[in-house]
Amino acid sequence: MRIVLIALFLFSPTVFAKKKVIYKYKEYEKFDLGDLEIKGSIVAPGDLSVKERRRKTFERNLLQRRSFDKEMIQDIKFLR
Amino acid sequence: MKCFLLILLTIQLMPLQAKTVKKTQRNPIIYKAIKNYNNQNYFTALDELARHYKYKTPPKKVQKLLRMLVLKTGTYYFNTYNDLELRKLKIPTTDLIMAKRNLYLKKFKYVHKRLNTIPVSNRLFPEALLVKATAYHFDKKYKKAVKVFNMCATEAEKRKDVEDKKLKNYFSVIQESCIINIARLYFKQGEFEKAIRHYEDVPKTSIQWPYILLEKAWSYYYLGNYNRSLGLLITYRSPLLESYFMPEAEVLKALNYYQLCLYPDALNIIDRFYKEYKPKSEALKKVLTSQGEDLYFYKLMFRPIVETEKEHRFLRNLITQVNRRVKYSLDLKSLYSINTEIFHDHKDANMEKLLSSQRDIKEQINHYVKVSMYKFINQTHKLSKDMFNLKLEVLAKQRDLVYKRETLDTKRARGSSKNVQRKSYQEQWDFNNAFWADELGDYSFALESACNVDKKRRRR
């Protein structure tokens, strides 16, 4: 048991120590765009198309006549 | 025995009569009023009595005298009195004034309370029934309203056989108003057929007839009979009805075309409204607002037609409309009565009161004419907004047709007599660009609706 504990104590800095990471970038890279090839098939229609959608309908209040109550009162007022 | 009883009763009543006469003679106000009445100083007498009995109920004899005086002066005198001052007078004229005020305030209970005191024999009884029925109408008691409107029409008709032309005219207006109001009641309830039947009971000679053409046209519009509605509205184009320009009729015309899907016709009416009528209304407003002259509108009513026509054509038309109203003729009658008393120049006449009353009634006429004219301008202004909405709606419909690749049938016949809906009692005559007086108000268009063919004719 003692031996195990001593071993742990001795090796712990090496086990928990962080590794030093070194990043390296490519110094030069070349793309030949003319040489690129995409494999697949075209699914979109050839000519321009617009999907029909329901148009917004605005409800305007057109003139309505529900009663002639105002005229009834006016007739009485116009009597005298 | 009978004879004996009669003598006994007469003897018993004699002291009471003598007492009343004595009391009247003792009261100098009443004595003076009777004297002034006999000397035809009606306004002076009315002023003295009304001021004396402002807050107290006059005896029966004075009430009778007041009724007689009002017959000569008109009711205008009491217009400036408030309800507290009027309530004690207890004469039919003041009761009617108070009932009307309560009707405008929608206090229906008090309308009936006041009107119940007016006796059947009184000249104002038909008018009281008109007010009573109108109160029932606004109180949503429609059955009672129809019953009282019918009673009113009967009572007014009974009183029409009088020699006085103005009085005859007054009772005719009451009778017709009651019939028209029944039609309006049915219109409000959506019973347009019934409404039309009642509108048709108003004779074409009536001064109210040009106004109800529009109401009748609305009824046909709601029944979906757009051709008949347009036919009624075209009546306003006849030379006989030139004075009756109704801006609302133009809107209804455009609405009828819109419902028939005749969009170019609707747009034509709308454009004409903006090009023709709106600028005229604005020009009229300018004419009216530029006047700073005292009693300008009152004086306008007495200017020669040629002169007013030169100033503005609409002005003349409006003057003609106001001229035919009962209120105007009653006010004028009161003014002439005052003028007669001033000219009479009796020593007992209260000249100061007469001159102030004369000024007062002139101001009342001035105000009434002014209000009538501005009402017309305001109505045109308000309706131009409705016209604008309709224009947008018509344009939207036309745009939708383009987007849906649809078109209205242009090859169809413009109209056909099969599109005219006729009742069994209606005959058919062709219109040959002439308005005959007996035909007015009976026209119908024969246009075919373009709405049904919308979706059939898709463009390929």
Coordinates of C-alpha atoms in Angstrom, one line a residue:
Chain A
M1 CA 0.0 0.0 0.0
R2 CA 2.8 2.4 1.0
I3 CA 4.7 1.6 -2.2
V4 CA 1.6 2.5 -4.3
L5 CA 1.2 5.8 -2.5
I6 CA 4.8 6.7 -2.9
A7 CA 4.7 5.8 -6.6
L8 CA 1.6 8.0 -7.1
F9 CA 3.3 10.9 -5.3
L10 CA 6.4 10.6 -7.4
F11 CA 4.6 10.3 -10.8
S12 CA 1.7 12.8 -10.2
P13 CA 3.5 15.9 -11.8
T14 CA 4.2 14.0 -15.0
V15 CA 0.6 12.6 -15.2
F16 CA -1.3 15.9 -14.6
A17 CA 1.1 18.3 -16.3
K18 CA -0.4 20.1 -19.5
K19 CA 1.1 19.3 -22.8
K20 CA 2.6 22.3 -24.6
V21 CA 0.8 22.5 -28.0
I22 CA 2.5 24.0 -31.0
Y23 CA 0.4 25.2 -33.9
K24 CA 1.9 25.2 -37.4
Y25 CA 0.3 26.8 -40.5
K26 CA 0.8 26.0 -44.1
E27 CA 3.0 28.5 -45.6
Y28 CA 1.5 28.2 -49.2
E29 CA -1.5 26.5 -50.7
K30 CA -2.8 26.7 -54.3
F31 CA -6.4 26.1 -55.6
D32 CA -7.0 25.5 -59.3
L33 CA -10.7 26.6 -59.6
G34 CA -10.9 25.7 -63.3
D35 CA -10.0 22.1 -62.4
L36 CA -12.8 21.7 -59.8
E37 CA -15.6 19.3 -60.7
I38 CA -19.0 18.9 -58.9
K39 CA -20.7 15.6 -59.2
G40 CA -24.6 15.5 -59.1
S41 CA -27.8 16.3 -61.0
I42 CA -29.9 19.6 -61.4
V43 CA -33.3 19.4 -59.6
A44 CA -34.4 23.1 -60.0
P45 CA -36.6 24.0 -63.0
G46 CA -34.8 25.6 -65.9
D47 CA -37.0 28.7 -66.4
L48 CA -38.1 31.3 -63.7
S49 CA -41.2 30.3 -61.8
V50 CA -43.0 32.0 -58.9
K51 CA -45.3 30.1 -56.6
E52 CA -48.7 31.7 -56.4
R53 CA -49.7 32.8 -52.9
R54 CA -52.9 34.1 -51.5
R55 CA -53.0 37.9 -51.8
K56 CA -53.9 40.0 -48.9
T57 CA -57.4 41.3 -49.2
F58 CA -58.1 44.6 -47.5
E59 CA -61.5 45.1 -46.1
R60 CA -62.7 48.6 -46.9
N61 CA -65.8 50.0 -45.3
L62 CA -68.1 50.8 -48.1
L63 CA -71.0 53.1 -47.4
Q64 CA -73.8 51.3 -45.6
R65 CA -77.2 52.5 -44.6
R66 CA -78.6 50.7 -41.6
S67 CA -81.4 53.1 -40.7
F68 CA -82.8 56.6 -41.4
D69 CA -83.1 57.5 -37.7
K70 CA -81.2 60.8 -38.2
E71 CA -83.7 61.8 -40.9
M72 CA -86.6 61.0 -38.6
I73 CA -85.3 63.4 -36.0
Q74 CA -84.4 66.0 -38.6
D75 CA -88.0 65.8 -40.0
I76 CA -89.4 66.7 -36.6
K77 CA -86.8 69.5 -36.2
F78 CA -87.8 70.9 -39.6
L79 CA -91.4 71.2 -38.6
R80 CA -91.0 74.2 -36.3
Chain B
M1 CA -138.8 68.1 -13.5
K2 CA -135.9 68.2 -15.9
C3 CA -136.5 71.9 -16.6
F4 CA -136.5 72.6 -12.9
L5 CA -133.2 70.7 -12.3
L6 CA -131.6 72.7 -15.2
I7 CA -132.6 76.0 -13.8
L8 CA -131.3 74.9 -10.3
L9 CA -128.0 74.0 -11.8
T10 CA -127.7 77.3 -13.7
I11 CA -128.5 79.2 -10.6
Q12 CA -125.8 77.3 -8.7
L13 CA -123.1 77.8 -11.3
M14 CA -123.8 81.5 -11.8
P15 CA -121.9 82.8 -8.8
L16 CA -118.9 80.6 -9.9
Q17 CA -118.9 82.2 -13.3
A18 CA -119.2 85.6 -11.9
K19 CA -116.3 84.9 -9.5
T20 CA -114.0 83.8 -12.4
V21 CA -114.9 86.9 -14.4
K22 CA -114.3 89.1 -11.4
K23 CA -111.0 87.4 -10.7
T24 CA -109.9 87.9 -14.3
Q25 CA -111.0 91.5 -14.3
R26 CA -109.2 92.0 -11.0
N27 CA -105.9 90.7 -12.5
P28 CA -104.6 93.6 -14.5
I29 CA -102.2 91.4 -16.4
I30 CA -105.0 89.2 -17.8
Y31 CA -107.2 92.2 -18.5
K32 CA -104.4 94.0 -20.4
A33 CA -103.6 90.8 -22.3
I34 CA -107.2 90.4 -23.4
K35 CA -107.3 94.1 -24.4
N36 CA -104.1 93.6 -26.4
Y37 CA -105.5 90.5 -28.0
N38 CA -108.6 92.4 -29.1
N39 CA -106.3 95.2 -30.5
Q40 CA -104.3 92.6 -32.5
N41 CA -101.2 93.2 -30.4
Y42 CA -100.7 89.4 -30.2
F43 CA -96.9 89.4 -29.4
T44 CA -97.3 92.0 -26.7
A45 CA -100.1 90.0 -25.1
L46 CA -98.2 86.7 -25.3
D47 CA -95.1 88.3 -23.8
E48 CA -97.0 89.8 -20.9
L49 CA -98.8 86.6 -20.0
A50 CA -95.8 84.2 -20.5
R51 CA -93.6 86.4 -18.3
H52 CA -96.3 86.5 -15.6
Y53 CA -97.0 82.8 -15.6
K54 CA -93.4 81.6 -16.0
Y55 CA -93.3 79.5 -12.8
K56 CA -97.0 79.0 -12.0
T57 CA -99.9 77.3 -13.7
P58 CA -102.3 79.8 -15.2
P59 CA -106.1 79.4 -14.8
K60 CA -108.0 77.5 -17.6
K61 CA -109.2 80.7 -19.1
V62 CA -105.7 82.1 -19.4
Q63 CA -104.5 78.7 -20.9
K64 CA -107.2 79.1 -23.5
L65 CA -106.0 82.7 -24.2
L66 CA -102.4 81.5 -24.5
R67 CA -103.5 78.8 -27.0
M68 CA -105.3 81.5 -29.1
L69 CA -102.3 83.8 -29.0
V70 CA -99.9 81.0 -30.1
L71 CA -102.1 80.4 -33.1
K72 CA -101.4 84.0 -34.2
T73 CA -97.7 84.2 -33.2
G74 CA -96.3 80.7 -33.8
T75 CA -94.4 78.7 -31.3
Y76 CA -91.1 80.3 -31.8
Y77 CA -91.6 82.6 -28.8
F78 CA -91.1 79.7 -26.4
N79 CA -87.9 78.4 -28.0
T80 CA -85.8 80.4 -25.6
Y81 CA -87.6 79.2 -22.5
N82 CA -86.1 76.4 -20.5
D83 CA -88.1 73.4 -19.2
L84 CA -88.6 74.8 -15.7
E85 CA -90.1 77.9 -17.2
L86 CA -92.3 75.9 -19.5
R87 CA -93.6 73.1 -17.3
K88 CA -96.1 75.1 -15.4
L89 CA -97.8 76.7 -18.4
K90 CA -99.6 73.5 -19.3
I91 CA -100.7 74.4 -22.8
P92 CA -100.3 72.0 -25.8
T93 CA -97.7 74.2 -27.5
T94 CA -95.3 74.1 -24.5
D95 CA -96.1 70.5 -23.8
L96 CA -95.1 69.6 -27.4
I97 CA -91.9 71.7 -27.2
M98 CA -90.9 69.9 -24.0
A99 CA -91.8 66.5 -25.4
K100 CA -89.6 67.1 -28.4
R101 CA -86.7 68.2 -26.2
N102 CA -87.1 64.9 -24.2
L103 CA -87.2 63.0 -27.4
Y104 CA -83.8 64.4 -28.5
L105 CA -82.5 63.5 -25.0
K106 CA -84.0 60.0 -25.4
K107 CA -86.0 60.4 -22.2
F108 CA -89.0 58.6 -23.6
K109 CA -91.0 58.3 -20.4
Y110 CA -91.3 62.1 -20.2
V111 CA -92.1 62.4 -23.9
H112 CA -95.3 60.3 -23.3
K113 CA -96.1 62.1 -20.1
R114 CA -96.1 65.5 -21.8
L115 CA -97.9 64.3 -24.9
N116 CA -100.7 62.6 -23.1
T117 CA -102.1 66.0 -22.0
I118 CA -102.7 67.2 -25.6
P119 CA -106.4 66.8 -26.5
V120 CA -107.5 65.1 -29.7
S121 CA -109.4 68.2 -30.7
N122 CA -106.2 70.3 -30.7
R123 CA -104.5 71.4 -33.9
L124 CA -101.2 70.0 -32.7
F125 CA -102.5 66.5 -32.0
P126 CA -101.2 64.9 -35.3
E127 CA -97.8 66.4 -34.7
A128 CA -97.9 65.1 -31.1
L129 CA -98.7 61.6 -32.5
L130 CA -95.7 61.9 -34.8
V131 CA -93.4 62.7 -31.9
K132 CA -95.0 59.9 -29.7
A133 CA -94.6 57.3 -32.5
T134 CA -91.0 58.4 -33.1
A135 CA -90.3 57.9 -29.3
Y136 CA -91.7 54.4 -29.5
H137 CA -89.5 53.7 -32.5
F138 CA -86.3 54.8 -30.7
D139 CA -87.5 52.9 -27.7
K140 CA -87.6 49.8 -29.9
K141 CA -91.3 49.4 -29.4
Y142 CA -91.9 48.9 -33.1
K143 CA -95.5 47.5 -33.0
K144 CA -96.7 50.4 -31.0
A145 CA -94.8 52.8 -33.2
V146 CA -96.5 51.5 -36.4
K147 CA -99.9 51.8 -34.7
V148 CA -99.3 55.4 -33.6
F149 CA -97.8 56.4 -37.0
N150 CA -100.9 55.1 -38.7
M151 CA -103.1 57.0 -36.3
C152 CA -101.0 60.1 -37.0
A153 CA -101.5 59.8 -40.7
T154 CA -105.3 59.4 -40.3
E155 CA -105.6 62.3 -37.9
A156 CA -103.5 64.6 -40.2
E157 CA -105.6 63.6 -43.2
K158 CA -108.8 64.5 -41.4
R159 CA -107.5 68.0 -40.8
K160 CA -106.2 68.6 -44.4
D161 CA -109.5 70.1 -45.6
V162 CA -108.7 73.7 -44.6
E163 CA -108.6 76.8 -46.7
D164 CA -105.4 78.1 -45.3
K165 CA -102.8 76.9 -47.9
K166 CA -99.9 76.9 -45.4
L167 CA -101.9 74.9 -42.8
K168 CA -103.0 72.5 -45.4
N169 CA -99.4 72.0 -46.4
Y170 CA -98.4 71.5 -42.7
F171 CA -100.9 68.7 -42.3
S172 CA -99.9 67.1 -45.6
V173 CA -96.3 67.1 -44.4
I174 CA -97.3 65.5 -41.0
Q175 CA -99.3 62.8 -42.8
E176 CA -96.5 62.0 -45.3
S177 CA -93.9 62.1 -42.5
C178 CA -95.9 59.4 -40.6
I179 CA -96.1 57.2 -43.7
I180 CA -92.5 57.7 -44.5
N181 CA -91.5 56.8 -40.9
I182 CA -93.4 53.5 -41.1
A183 CA -91.3 52.8 -44.2
R184 CA -88.1 53.8 -42.3
L185 CA -89.1 51.5 -39.4
Y186 CA -89.4 48.5 -41.8
F187 CA -86.1 49.5 -43.5
K188 CA -84.4 49.4 -40.1
Q189 CA -85.8 46.0 -39.5
G190 CA -84.6 44.8 -42.9
E191 CA -88.1 44.4 -44.3
F192 CA -87.3 46.2 -47.5
E193 CA -90.3 45.1 -49.5
K194 CA -92.7 46.4 -46.8
A195 CA -90.6 49.6 -46.7
I196 CA -91.0 50.1 -50.5
R197 CA -94.7 49.6 -50.3
H198 CA -95.0 52.4 -47.7
Y199 CA -92.7 54.7 -49.7
E200 CA -95.0 54.3 -52.6
D201 CA -97.9 55.6 -50.6
V202 CA -96.4 59.1 -50.7
P203 CA -97.7 61.0 -53.7
K204 CA -95.3 62.4 -56.3
T205 CA -96.7 65.9 -55.7
S206 CA -95.4 65.8 -52.1
I207 CA -92.6 68.2 -51.1
Q208 CA -91.0 65.2 -49.4
W209 CA -91.1 62.9 -52.4
P210 CA -87.7 63.9 -53.9
Y211 CA -86.0 63.1 -50.6
I212 CA -87.5 59.6 -50.3
L213 CA -86.3 58.6 -53.7
L214 CA -82.9 58.0 -52.2
E215 CA -84.3 56.0 -49.3
K216 CA -86.3 53.9 -51.7
A217 CA -83.2 53.4 -53.9
W218 CA -81.4 52.0 -50.8
S219 CA -84.2 49.5 -50.2
Y220 CA -83.9 48.2 -53.7
Y221 CA -80.1 48.1 -53.3
Y222 CA -80.4 45.8 -50.3
L223 CA -82.9 43.7 -52.2
G224 CA -80.3 43.2 -54.9
N225 CA -82.4 45.0 -57.5
Y226 CA -79.6 47.3 -58.7
N227 CA -81.3 48.2 -61.9
R228 CA -84.4 49.6 -60.1
S229 CA -82.1 51.4 -57.6
L230 CA -80.2 53.0 -60.5
G231 CA -83.5 53.9 -62.2
L232 CA -84.7 55.7 -59.1
L233 CA -81.4 57.6 -58.8
I234 CA -81.4 58.7 -62.4
T235 CA -84.6 60.7 -61.5
Y236 CA -82.4 63.3 -59.9
R237 CA -81.0 64.1 -63.4
S238 CA -84.4 65.3 -64.6
P239 CA -84.8 69.0 -65.0
L240 CA -87.7 69.1 -62.5
L241 CA -85.5 67.8 -59.7
E242 CA -82.5 69.9 -60.6
S243 CA -82.6 71.6 -57.2
Y244 CA -82.4 68.4 -55.3
F245 CA -78.8 67.5 -55.5
M246 CA -78.0 64.6 -53.2
P247 CA -74.3 63.7 -52.9
E248 CA -75.3 60.4 -51.3
A249 CA -77.2 59.5 -54.5
E250 CA -73.9 59.6 -56.4
V251 CA -72.3 57.2 -54.0
L252 CA -75.2 54.8 -54.2
K253 CA -75.1 54.9 -58.0
A254 CA -71.4 53.9 -58.0
L255 CA -72.2 51.2 -55.4
N256 CA -74.9 49.8 -57.7
Y257 CA -72.5 49.7 -60.7
Y258 CA -69.9 48.1 -58.4
Q259 CA -72.3 45.3 -57.4
L260 CA -73.1 44.7 -61.0
C261 CA -69.4 44.4 -61.6
L262 CA -69.6 47.2 -64.1
Y263 CA -66.3 48.7 -62.9
P264 CA -65.7 51.3 -65.7
D265 CA -69.2 52.7 -65.0
A266 CA -68.5 52.9 -61.3
L267 CA -65.2 54.6 -61.9
N268 CA -66.9 57.0 -64.2
I269 CA -69.4 58.1 -61.5
I270 CA -66.6 58.4 -59.0
D271 CA -64.5 60.5 -61.3
R272 CA -67.4 62.7 -62.1
F273 CA -68.0 63.2 -58.4
Y274 CA -64.5 64.4 -57.9
K275 CA -64.3 66.5 -61.0
E276 CA -67.7 68.1 -60.9
Y277 CA -69.3 68.1 -57.5
K278 CA -66.4 68.3 -55.0
P279 CA -64.9 71.4 -56.5
K280 CA -68.4 73.0 -56.7
S281 CA -68.9 72.2 -53.0
E282 CA -65.5 73.8 -52.2
A283 CA -66.3 76.8 -54.2
L284 CA -69.6 77.1 -52.4
K285 CA -67.8 76.9 -49.1
K286 CA -65.6 79.8 -50.2
V287 CA -68.6 81.9 -51.2
L288 CA -70.3 81.2 -47.8
T289 CA -67.2 81.7 -45.6
S290 CA -66.2 84.9 -47.3
Q291 CA -69.4 86.6 -46.2
G292 CA -69.1 88.8 -43.2
E293 CA -72.3 90.7 -43.7
D294 CA -74.8 90.7 -40.8
L295 CA -77.7 88.2 -41.4
Y296 CA -76.2 87.2 -44.7
F297 CA -78.0 83.9 -44.9
Y298 CA -81.3 85.5 -44.0
K299 CA -80.9 88.1 -46.7
L300 CA -79.9 85.4 -49.2
M301 CA -83.4 84.0 -49.0
F302 CA -84.9 87.2 -50.4
R303 CA -82.4 87.9 -53.2
P304 CA -83.6 87.4 -56.8
I305 CA -82.9 84.0 -58.2
V306 CA -80.9 85.4 -61.1
E307 CA -78.5 87.1 -58.7
T308 CA -77.9 84.0 -56.5
E309 CA -77.5 81.8 -59.5
K310 CA -74.8 84.1 -60.9
E311 CA -73.0 83.8 -57.6
H312 CA -73.2 80.0 -57.4
R313 CA -75.6 77.5 -59.1
F314 CA -75.7 75.2 -56.0
L315 CA -76.6 78.2 -53.8
R316 CA -79.8 78.7 -55.8
N317 CA -80.6 75.0 -55.5
L318 CA -80.1 75.0 -51.8
I319 CA -82.2 78.1 -51.4
T320 CA -85.0 76.3 -53.2
Q321 CA -84.7 73.3 -50.9
V322 CA -84.9 75.4 -47.7
N323 CA -87.7 77.5 -49.1
R324 CA -90.0 74.4 -49.3
R325 CA -89.5 73.3 -45.7
V326 CA -92.3 73.8 -43.2
K327 CA -90.1 75.2 -40.5
Y328 CA -89.0 78.0 -42.8
S329 CA -92.5 78.9 -43.8
L330 CA -93.7 78.9 -40.2
D331 CA -90.8 81.1 -39.1
L332 CA -91.6 83.4 -42.0
K333 CA -95.2 83.5 -41.0
S334 CA -94.2 84.6 -37.5
L335 CA -91.9 87.2 -38.9
Y336 CA -94.7 88.7 -41.1
S337 CA -97.0 88.7 -38.0
I338 CA -94.4 90.7 -36.1
N339 CA -93.8 93.1 -39.0
T340 CA -97.6 93.6 -39.2
E341 CA -97.7 94.5 -35.5
I342 CA -94.8 96.9 -35.9
F343 CA -96.4 98.5 -38.9
H344 CA -99.7 98.6 -37.0
D345 CA -97.9 100.7 -34.3
H346 CA -100.7 100.5 -31.7
K347 CA -100.2 102.7 -28.6
D348 CA -100.4 99.7 -26.3
A349 CA -97.9 97.7 -28.2
N350 CA -94.5 96.9 -26.6
M351 CA -92.4 98.2 -29.5
E352 CA -89.1 97.4 -27.8
K353 CA -90.1 93.8 -27.4
L354 CA -91.5 93.7 -30.9
L355 CA -88.2 95.0 -32.4
S356 CA -86.1 92.6 -30.4
S357 CA -88.4 89.7 -31.4
Q358 CA -88.1 90.7 -35.0
R359 CA -84.3 90.6 -34.7
D360 CA -84.5 87.3 -32.8
I361 CA -86.6 85.5 -35.5
K362 CA -84.4 86.9 -38.3
E363 CA -81.4 85.5 -36.5
Q364 CA -83.2 82.1 -36.1
I365 CA -83.9 82.0 -39.8
N366 CA -80.3 83.1 -40.6
H367 CA -79.0 80.3 -38.4
Y368 CA -81.3 77.7 -39.8
V369 CA -80.4 78.5 -43.4
K370 CA -76.7 78.6 -42.5
V371 CA -76.9 75.2 -40.8
S372 CA -78.7 73.7 -43.9
M373 CA -76.0 74.9 -46.3
Y374 CA -73.1 73.8 -44.2
K375 CA -74.7 70.5 -43.7
F376 CA -74.7 70.0 -47.5
I377 CA -71.0 71.0 -47.6
N378 CA -70.1 68.7 -44.8
Q379 CA -72.0 65.8 -46.3
T380 CA -70.2 66.2 -49.6
H381 CA -66.9 66.2 -47.7
K382 CA -67.8 63.1 -45.7
L383 CA -69.1 61.2 -48.8
S384 CA -65.9 62.0 -50.8
K385 CA -64.1 59.7 -48.3
D386 CA -66.7 56.9 -49.0
M387 CA -66.2 57.5 -52.7
F388 CA -62.4 57.1 -52.3
N389 CA -62.9 53.8 -50.5
L390 CA -65.1 52.6 -53.2
K391 CA -62.6 53.7 -55.9
L392 CA -59.9 51.6 -54.1
E393 CA -62.2 48.7 -54.0
V394 CA -63.0 48.9 -57.7
L395 CA -59.3 49.2 -58.6
A396 CA -58.6 46.2 -56.3
K397 CA -61.2 44.1 -58.1
Q398 CA -59.8 45.1 -61.5
R399 CA -56.2 44.3 -60.3
D400 CA -57.4 40.9 -59.1
L401 CA -58.9 40.1 -62.5
V402 CA -55.5 40.8 -64.1
Y403 CA -53.6 38.7 -61.5
K404 CA -56.1 35.8 -61.9
R405 CA -55.8 36.1 -65.7
E406 CA -59.5 36.6 -65.9
T407 CA -61.5 39.1 -67.8
L408 CA -65.1 40.3 -67.8
D409 CA -67.2 39.5 -70.7
T410 CA -66.9 42.4 -73.1
K411 CA -68.9 40.9 -75.9
R412 CA -72.1 40.5 -73.8
A413 CA -75.1 42.8 -74.5
R414 CA -75.0 45.9 -72.4
G415 CA -78.6 45.4 -71.3
S416 CA -81.8 43.7 -72.0
S417 CA -85.4 44.1 -70.9
K418 CA -85.3 40.7 -69.4
N419 CA -83.1 42.2 -66.7
V420 CA -85.9 44.4 -65.5
Q421 CA -87.8 43.1 -62.5
R422 CA -91.4 44.2 -62.7
K423 CA -94.4 44.0 -60.4
S424 CA -97.8 43.0 -61.9
Y425 CA -99.0 46.6 -61.7
Q426 CA -96.0 48.1 -63.4
E427 CA -96.0 48.8 -67.1
Q428 CA -93.0 49.1 -69.4
W429 CA -92.2 52.1 -71.6
D430 CA -89.0 52.9 -73.4
F431 CA -86.9 55.8 -72.3
N432 CA -86.3 58.3 -75.1
N433 CA -84.2 60.9 -73.4
A434 CA -87.1 62.8 -72.1
F435 CA -88.2 63.0 -68.4
W436 CA -92.0 63.1 -68.2
A437 CA -93.3 64.3 -64.9
D438 CA -95.7 61.3 -64.4
E439 CA -92.9 58.8 -65.1
L440 CA -90.5 60.3 -62.6
G441 CA -89.4 57.8 -60.0
D442 CA -90.6 54.8 -62.0
Y443 CA -87.5 54.2 -64.1
S444 CA -85.4 51.1 -64.1
F445 CA -82.2 50.2 -65.8
A446 CA -81.9 47.0 -67.7
L447 CA -78.2 46.3 -67.2
E448 CA -76.8 42.8 -67.2
S449 CA -74.6 41.9 -64.4
A450 CA -71.0 41.2 -65.5
C451 CA -70.1 39.2 -62.3
N452 CA -71.4 35.8 -63.4
V453 CA -69.0 35.5 -66.4
D454 CA -65.9 36.3 -64.4
K455 CA -64.3 32.9 -64.1
K456 CA -65.5 31.3 -67.4
R457 CA -63.4 33.3 -69.7
R458 CA -59.9 32.5 -68.7
R459 CA -57.3 33.9 -71.1
R460 CA -55.1 31.3 -72.8

